[in-house]
């Protein structure tokens, strides 16, 4: 079983929310709509089933 950290965030000016994996967002995720700074609302750990046939 593998796990990864997600980053849940909201952009107040755009009134949108999003979720990205920690590996792509670094320390400061940005809004997918305007590209501006966002407020991080959670950093949950998501467990993923491991595929034994994966390389």
XYZ file of N, CA and C in Angstrom:
165
model
N 0.853 -1.171 0.000
C 0.000 0.000 0.000
C 0.899 1.235 0.000
N 0.635 2.150 -0.913
C 1.364 3.405 -0.989
C 0.484 4.517 -0.453
N 1.107 5.622 -0.137
C 0.330 6.787 0.278
C 0.977 8.037 -0.305
N 0.195 9.076 -0.443
C 0.708 10.354 -0.917
C -0.003 11.459 -0.154
N 0.609 12.622 -0.109
C 0.014 13.749 0.585
C -0.654 14.645 -0.443
N -1.898 14.948 -0.200
C -2.658 15.857 -1.044
C -2.656 17.233 -0.390
N -2.868 18.245 -1.175
C -3.010 19.601 -0.663
C -4.372 20.106 -1.119
N -5.256 20.362 -0.160
C -6.556 20.939 -0.473
C -6.460 22.438 -0.235
N -7.018 23.223 -1.137
C -6.875 24.672 -1.031
C -8.116 25.372 -1.562
N -8.206 26.674 -1.267
C -9.282 27.496 -1.822
C -8.711 28.842 -2.235
N -9.281 29.402 -3.300
C -8.897 30.717 -3.801
C -10.077 31.636 -3.538
N -9.908 32.563 -2.631
C -11.011 33.457 -2.261
C -11.444 34.386 -3.397
N -10.517 35.012 -4.146
C -10.963 35.898 -5.227
C -11.774 35.170 -6.307
N -11.382 33.939 -6.656
C -12.075 33.180 -7.701
C -13.258 32.387 -7.151
N -13.287 32.174 -5.842
C -14.301 31.353 -5.191
C -14.297 29.931 -5.742
N -13.082 29.372 -5.917
C -12.926 27.993 -6.356
C -12.066 27.253 -5.342
N -12.136 25.927 -5.394
C -11.315 25.072 -4.541
C -10.603 24.064 -5.420
N -9.530 23.526 -4.901
C -8.795 22.529 -5.661
C -8.036 21.598 -4.749
N -7.455 20.589 -5.369
C -6.659 19.616 -4.635
C -5.552 19.138 -5.566
N -4.330 19.156 -5.084
C -3.177 18.731 -5.857
C -2.344 17.788 -5.011
N -1.480 17.018 -5.663
C -0.557 16.191 -4.898
C 0.595 17.055 -4.423
N 1.115 16.762 -3.261
C 2.193 17.546 -2.654
C 3.427 17.589 -3.544
N 3.714 16.492 -4.254
C 4.932 16.450 -5.060
C 4.939 17.490 -6.176
N 3.770 17.915 -6.642
C 3.710 18.892 -7.721
C 3.528 20.322 -7.235
N 3.016 20.503 -6.047
C 2.721 21.853 -5.584
C 3.852 22.490 -4.800
N 4.743 21.699 -4.252
C 5.796 22.265 -3.423
C 5.198 22.885 -2.171
N 5.809 23.949 -1.690
C 5.339 24.581 -0.462
C 4.195 25.554 -0.708
N 4.026 26.007 -1.949
C 2.999 27.010 -2.209
C 2.197 26.673 -3.468
N 1.065 26.000 -3.310
C 0.225 25.703 -4.472
C -0.374 26.987 -5.037
N -0.847 26.936 -6.279
C -1.478 28.107 -6.889
C -2.829 27.719 -7.464
N -3.648 28.715 -7.688
C -5.001 28.525 -8.203
C -4.960 28.066 -9.654
N -5.736 27.052 -9.993
C -5.795 26.578 -11.375
C -6.548 27.565 -12.264
N -7.341 28.445 -11.672
C -8.145 29.381 -12.449
C -7.389 30.687 -12.758
N -6.822 31.322 -11.730
C -6.154 32.610 -11.932
C -4.634 32.534 -11.796
N -4.120 31.423 -11.248
C -2.682 31.289 -11.071
C -2.148 31.999 -9.841
N -3.038 32.617 -9.079
C -2.636 33.367 -7.896
C -2.459 32.506 -6.662
N -2.073 33.122 -5.549
C -1.873 32.393 -4.290
C -3.208 31.895 -3.733
N -3.132 30.806 -2.982
C -4.324 30.187 -2.408
C -4.143 29.972 -0.914
N -5.232 29.663 -0.238
C -5.204 29.333 1.181
C -5.294 27.813 1.304
N -4.275 27.193 1.892
C -4.282 25.743 2.089
C -5.234 25.418 3.230
N -6.180 24.535 2.962
C -7.181 24.181 3.959
C -6.912 22.836 4.612
N -6.144 21.953 3.945
C -5.838 20.637 4.518
C -4.681 19.997 3.760
N -3.999 19.112 4.436
C -2.940 18.306 3.824
C -3.152 16.850 4.240
N -4.230 16.228 3.731
C -4.512 14.843 4.120
C -3.595 13.850 3.407
N -3.377 12.718 4.039
C -2.637 11.622 3.428
C -3.642 10.692 2.788
N -3.448 10.398 1.517
C -4.357 9.539 0.772
C -3.666 8.214 0.511
N -4.308 7.124 0.900
C -3.738 5.800 0.655
C -4.197 5.296 -0.699
N -3.262 4.732 -1.440
C -3.553 4.199 -2.760
C -3.219 2.715 -2.774
N -4.028 1.943 -3.444
C -3.761 0.510 -3.564
C -2.564 0.332 -4.482
N -1.673 -0.537 -4.105
C -0.487 -0.827 -4.913
C -0.834 -1.868 -5.957
N -0.495 -1.579 -7.205
C -0.734 -2.519 -8.298
C 0.494 -3.411 -8.440
N 0.375 -4.691 -8.128
C 1.541 -5.576 -8.184
C 2.092 -5.751 -9.601
N 1.309 -5.444 -10.633
C 1.762 -5.580 -12.014
C 2.418 -4.317 -12.545
N 2.382 -3.239 -11.762
C 3.000 -1.980 -12.197
C 4.512 -2.105 -12.184
N 5.190 -1.416 -13.116
C 6.677 -1.514 -13.162
C 7.332 -0.860 -11.988
